[in-house]
XYZ file of C-alpha atoms in Angstrom:
373
model
C 106.353 121.818 115.331
C 109.920 122.449 114.869
C 109.833 124.334 110.855
C 112.113 121.727 109.801
C 109.134 119.748 109.461
C 107.134 122.669 107.721
C 106.120 122.011 104.368
C 106.322 125.860 102.126
C 104.464 123.861 99.002
C 101.237 125.399 98.667
C 99.035 121.790 97.459
C 96.664 122.410 94.491
C 93.070 122.392 96.030
C 91.196 119.234 94.528
C 87.583 117.944 95.095
C 88.141 115.054 98.282
C 86.887 112.051 97.748
C 87.145 108.725 99.990
C 88.848 104.952 99.069
C 87.346 103.350 101.180
C 88.465 104.621 104.864
C 91.062 106.596 103.165
C 90.621 110.838 101.959
C 92.392 110.949 98.602
C 92.154 115.008 97.511
C 91.263 118.487 99.258
C 93.745 118.829 103.026
C 93.671 114.893 103.423
C 97.808 113.862 103.173
C 99.014 112.424 99.801
C 98.096 108.648 99.716
C 100.939 106.265 98.980
C 100.260 103.225 96.906
C 101.697 99.696 94.970
C 100.496 96.822 93.142
C 100.469 93.658 93.490
C 102.505 91.551 91.092
C 101.075 88.251 92.678
C 98.757 86.095 90.537
C 95.429 87.466 91.583
C 94.751 83.907 91.569
C 96.100 82.744 94.053
C 94.222 84.251 96.609
C 97.777 83.284 99.686
C 100.120 84.511 98.251
C 97.943 87.941 96.905
C 96.844 88.234 100.368
C 100.742 87.655 101.798
C 101.873 90.859 99.833
C 99.389 93.073 100.559
C 100.167 91.871 103.988
C 103.439 92.801 102.773
C 102.373 96.386 101.667
C 100.605 97.508 104.847
C 102.689 96.601 106.835
C 105.556 99.213 105.294
C 103.127 101.858 105.208
C 100.831 101.667 102.145
C 97.667 103.560 103.161
C 96.176 101.586 99.640
C 96.675 99.021 96.972
C 95.952 98.150 93.547
C 95.211 94.385 92.478
C 94.930 93.211 88.701
C 91.582 91.471 87.765
C 91.664 90.729 84.660
C 89.191 88.087 84.308
C 85.970 86.670 85.778
C 88.579 84.058 87.579
C 90.183 86.947 88.758
C 87.501 88.711 90.226
C 86.293 86.247 92.275
C 89.305 85.210 93.720
C 89.559 89.002 94.480
C 86.581 88.815 96.669
C 88.213 86.092 99.150
C 91.078 88.406 98.684
C 88.632 91.012 100.131
C 87.916 89.856 103.284
C 90.896 88.867 104.275
C 92.269 92.291 103.947
C 91.885 95.779 106.032
C 93.227 97.858 102.998
C 91.459 99.412 100.519
C 91.852 97.660 97.811
C 91.597 99.387 94.296
C 90.611 96.793 91.161
C 92.501 97.239 87.996
C 89.866 96.008 85.063
C 90.151 96.705 81.447
C 87.884 96.418 78.696
C 84.846 93.529 80.555
C 82.658 96.166 81.956
C 80.982 92.441 83.718
C 83.962 92.184 85.622
C 83.928 95.589 87.193
C 80.652 94.632 88.376
C 81.544 91.932 89.775
C 84.539 93.529 92.053
C 81.937 96.250 93.345
C 79.396 93.593 94.166
C 82.520 91.738 96.182
C 83.663 94.844 98.442
C 86.002 97.149 95.560
C 87.353 100.414 97.467
C 87.960 101.802 94.035
C 86.916 101.111 90.011
C 90.969 101.591 88.007
C 88.895 101.773 84.885
C 88.219 103.484 81.567
C 85.469 104.231 80.317
C 86.483 105.095 76.408
C 87.642 101.109 76.855
C 84.482 99.406 78.278
C 82.291 99.601 74.886
C 78.583 100.035 74.881
C 76.926 103.587 76.725
C 74.833 101.207 78.346
C 77.869 98.675 79.432
C 79.750 102.235 80.277
C 76.781 103.131 82.166
C 75.893 99.741 83.867
C 79.648 100.315 85.441
C 78.784 104.044 86.476
C 75.130 103.383 88.342
C 77.065 100.452 90.211
C 80.046 102.494 91.658
C 77.212 105.102 92.612
C 74.662 102.661 94.320
C 77.882 101.419 96.303
C 79.845 104.270 96.217
C 83.100 104.073 94.512
C 85.003 105.856 93.097
C 86.371 105.772 89.600
C 90.238 106.129 88.691
C 90.848 107.104 85.184
C 94.544 106.372 84.036
C 96.100 106.915 80.836
C 98.633 105.826 79.999
C 101.178 106.450 76.834
C 101.597 103.240 76.033
C 98.247 102.134 75.302
C 96.617 105.943 73.804
C 93.574 105.358 71.214
C 94.355 104.685 67.917
C 93.228 107.940 66.396
C 95.023 110.128 69.165
C 98.165 108.482 67.572
C 97.180 109.082 64.470
C 96.542 112.516 64.685
C 99.626 113.180 67.489
C 101.847 111.013 65.806
C 103.779 110.050 69.561
C 102.462 109.975 72.294
C 102.600 113.848 73.733
C 101.007 115.771 76.621
C 98.148 116.814 74.789
C 96.860 113.811 73.317
C 97.322 112.502 76.759
C 95.171 115.521 78.229
C 93.069 115.399 75.104
C 92.445 111.107 76.015
C 91.215 112.120 79.271
C 89.194 114.684 78.410
C 87.351 111.840 76.833
C 86.340 110.318 79.523
C 85.967 112.634 82.202
C 83.755 113.702 79.472
C 81.997 110.155 79.509
C 81.597 110.791 83.575
C 80.448 113.931 83.834
C 77.238 113.032 80.644
C 76.342 110.645 83.862
C 76.564 113.103 86.127
C 79.467 111.146 88.407
C 81.903 113.518 89.558
C 83.735 110.372 91.992
C 86.891 110.532 89.968
C 90.262 111.034 90.565
C 92.969 110.561 87.160
C 96.012 109.569 86.428
C 98.109 110.694 82.570
C 101.105 107.964 83.292
C 104.694 107.891 81.147
C 107.632 106.667 80.775
C 108.976 109.884 79.865
C 109.433 112.643 83.168
C 109.216 115.199 80.586
C 105.935 114.246 78.590
C 104.874 113.189 82.019
C 104.656 116.287 84.254
C 103.444 118.035 81.427
C 100.394 116.788 80.924
C 100.067 116.720 84.609
C 100.467 120.488 84.805
C 98.433 121.137 81.213
C 95.110 118.932 83.175
C 95.376 120.301 86.916
C 93.863 123.699 86.139
C 91.533 122.279 84.195
C 89.277 120.151 86.223
C 89.504 119.633 90.209
C 89.242 115.934 90.671
C 92.105 114.616 93.222
C 95.512 113.165 91.055
C 97.353 110.515 91.147
C 100.778 110.492 90.207
C 103.108 108.113 89.213
C 105.899 107.804 86.104
C 104.470 104.518 84.245
C 107.832 101.739 83.531
C 109.581 103.656 85.311
C 112.510 101.306 85.568
C 114.250 98.642 88.092
C 115.536 100.042 91.715
C 117.906 102.818 91.662
C 116.957 104.007 88.142
C 113.539 103.740 88.638
C 113.909 105.677 92.426
C 115.254 108.023 90.577
C 113.242 109.058 87.362
C 110.533 109.010 89.527
C 112.200 110.843 92.658
C 112.512 114.042 89.791
C 109.618 113.255 88.003
C 107.436 113.395 91.319
C 109.208 115.809 93.024
C 108.775 118.550 89.870
C 105.012 117.457 90.308
C 105.103 117.311 94.429
C 106.885 121.056 94.048
C 104.087 122.218 92.188
C 101.600 121.408 94.643
C 99.943 118.957 92.038
C 99.147 115.465 93.231
C 96.929 113.520 95.805
C 98.172 110.480 95.839
C 100.772 108.434 93.877
C 102.243 105.495 92.875
C 106.572 104.888 92.199
C 106.648 102.144 89.927
C 109.452 99.947 90.201
C 110.431 96.337 88.514
C 111.667 95.551 91.865
C 109.762 93.999 95.409
C 106.470 96.440 95.583
C 107.289 97.477 99.060
C 109.970 99.232 97.676
C 107.694 101.773 96.300
C 106.116 102.500 99.417
C 109.204 102.963 101.013
C 110.782 105.061 98.122
C 106.487 106.942 97.762
C 107.742 107.841 101.661
C 110.955 108.924 100.514
C 110.154 111.681 98.228
C 106.763 113.153 99.913
C 109.307 113.067 103.986
C 111.992 114.594 101.612
C 109.474 117.676 101.037
C 107.760 117.553 104.496
C 104.615 116.385 103.240
C 104.042 113.416 105.073
C 106.004 112.513 107.728
C 106.315 108.206 108.108
C 108.775 106.255 109.947
C 112.558 107.354 111.131
C 114.183 110.632 108.666
C 118.042 109.404 108.564
C 120.397 112.426 108.499
C 123.993 111.167 107.089
C 127.242 112.195 105.842
C 128.632 109.721 103.368
C 131.233 109.228 105.298
C 135.429 110.909 104.512
C 138.518 109.875 105.661
C 137.483 112.392 109.162
C 135.431 109.673 110.283
C 136.136 107.702 114.054
C 133.098 104.732 113.337
C 131.629 103.198 109.770
C 129.495 105.732 108.838
C 128.213 103.917 105.525
C 128.256 100.693 107.760
C 126.356 102.165 110.713
C 123.702 103.623 108.311
C 124.206 100.134 106.378
C 122.600 97.857 109.681
C 120.183 100.634 111.200
C 118.137 100.833 107.957
C 117.857 97.401 107.773
C 117.311 96.952 112.052
C 114.615 99.861 112.013
C 112.563 99.379 109.383
C 109.058 98.430 110.715
C 109.344 101.559 112.509
C 106.340 103.551 111.024
C 106.337 106.533 113.618
C 108.042 109.673 112.470
C 111.569 110.278 113.708
C 114.768 112.669 113.459
C 118.104 110.626 113.450
C 120.872 111.991 112.770
C 124.377 109.438 112.122
C 127.671 111.866 111.168
C 131.266 111.139 111.675
C 133.114 113.564 113.380
C 132.439 117.284 115.015
C 133.026 119.091 111.941
C 129.030 118.960 110.862
C 127.747 116.421 113.974
C 127.018 118.870 116.858
C 125.013 121.462 113.673
C 123.013 118.411 112.917
C 122.607 116.095 115.514
C 121.116 119.488 117.951
C 118.086 119.368 115.157
C 117.255 115.780 115.619
C 115.836 113.491 117.773
C 117.940 111.338 118.286
C 122.241 112.819 116.959
C 125.435 111.156 116.490
C 128.828 112.511 116.400
C 131.649 111.251 115.775
C 134.616 111.585 118.042
C 137.925 110.278 119.742
C 138.727 108.302 122.231
C 134.347 107.814 122.058
C 131.319 109.229 120.359
C 128.697 111.376 121.375
C 125.232 110.510 121.476
C 122.413 113.705 121.691
C 118.711 113.422 123.101
C 116.874 115.751 121.927
C 119.385 118.232 120.573
C 121.402 118.238 123.907
C 124.165 116.247 124.345
C 123.506 113.490 126.769
C 126.936 110.511 126.977
C 129.310 108.813 125.461
C 129.956 105.409 123.108
C 132.244 103.148 122.279
C 132.015 102.140 118.375
C 132.247 98.368 119.442
C 128.459 98.883 121.070
C 128.013 101.745 118.886
C 125.317 100.395 116.160
C 123.369 97.940 119.236
C 123.754 100.969 121.685
C 121.801 103.431 119.090
C 119.173 101.111 117.578
C 117.814 101.252 121.455
C 118.141 104.663 122.308
C 116.235 105.228 118.829
C 113.543 102.386 119.831
C 113.427 103.798 123.741
C 112.876 106.912 121.852
C 109.729 105.563 119.395
C 108.150 103.949 122.279
C 108.340 107.483 124.370
C 106.302 109.275 121.452
C 103.698 106.953 121.114
C 102.775 106.686 124.734
C 102.901 110.708 123.933
C 100.764 110.579 121.289
C 98.458 108.283 122.735
C 98.560 110.076 125.468
C 97.210 113.239 123.645
C 94.305 110.997 122.034
C 92.797 109.816 124.779
C 92.788 112.811 127.005
C 91.262 114.218 123.270
C 88.368 111.889 123.446
């Protein structure tokens, strides 16, 4: 394996659980998920959005289930999609019991918010009987009133104390099949809370900066916060929360993991910011390639460098490289100079090369799999 594909990060050791057929924790890859923002009772719209998220590479999708009508709709949705689904439920234990019957893969529910102990026990037993994990989700915006009074405001310590209350309930019921999140919109609070809880429990941790913002600001805030935790080896699954198309959350999530060499999915573009030395329109070329190749999930390193200063060096480390030159640009294949291309055919030609290279890689991988069976 190319050394550039090996991450130096030593991940926190956690218990492995399963959400449908997706492993979370242990030695499993860090999973990327998003959440639908359609009306759950609009089954067609919700199914369409889930399929879009799955096509973008999502491992898991969370769906809000605020009512019994939504629970019935969830059942219809479950039958029409293949990706594991997490039901987001608050307060009403009957909804949790119903979606458990309808094939949910994970329950996002806080045991302490369910009410009486017999109701909590009923939900836990339903989850145990069907091997459904629970995700405890602590949020700075909805801390218990007594914790708000005790700490005066949301703090990392308050988030951890809230989490331990919910965990204690599951411990009393001898239920360990859960994962945990401690989210705030503040980067420092979120990072501190996860660092505190990471050494106190063995269960997987779901990462996120909640209510991070719009596409640009939310991407930056999430990248900083999640990046700090991932560098610490903390995190088994993540969601980038953006006020944007949920598909963008999947793209950003994988870009974060790709930058830390924790998961390699889709094209890893190495592109210069462009300057007066460029021999072709680098920005326009990158915009076109990214737009055209959004469907690609196979890992590939592709360099797009506008001149010969850094171009050859970057191209030699990539599967495919493009270096600006005059009167024509040079294409590298597997690190070696291969042929030249003119500006007027550059984008079309490079896209074709990329897709051809991807097809070759997929064929090689299929052959390896076939030989191993």
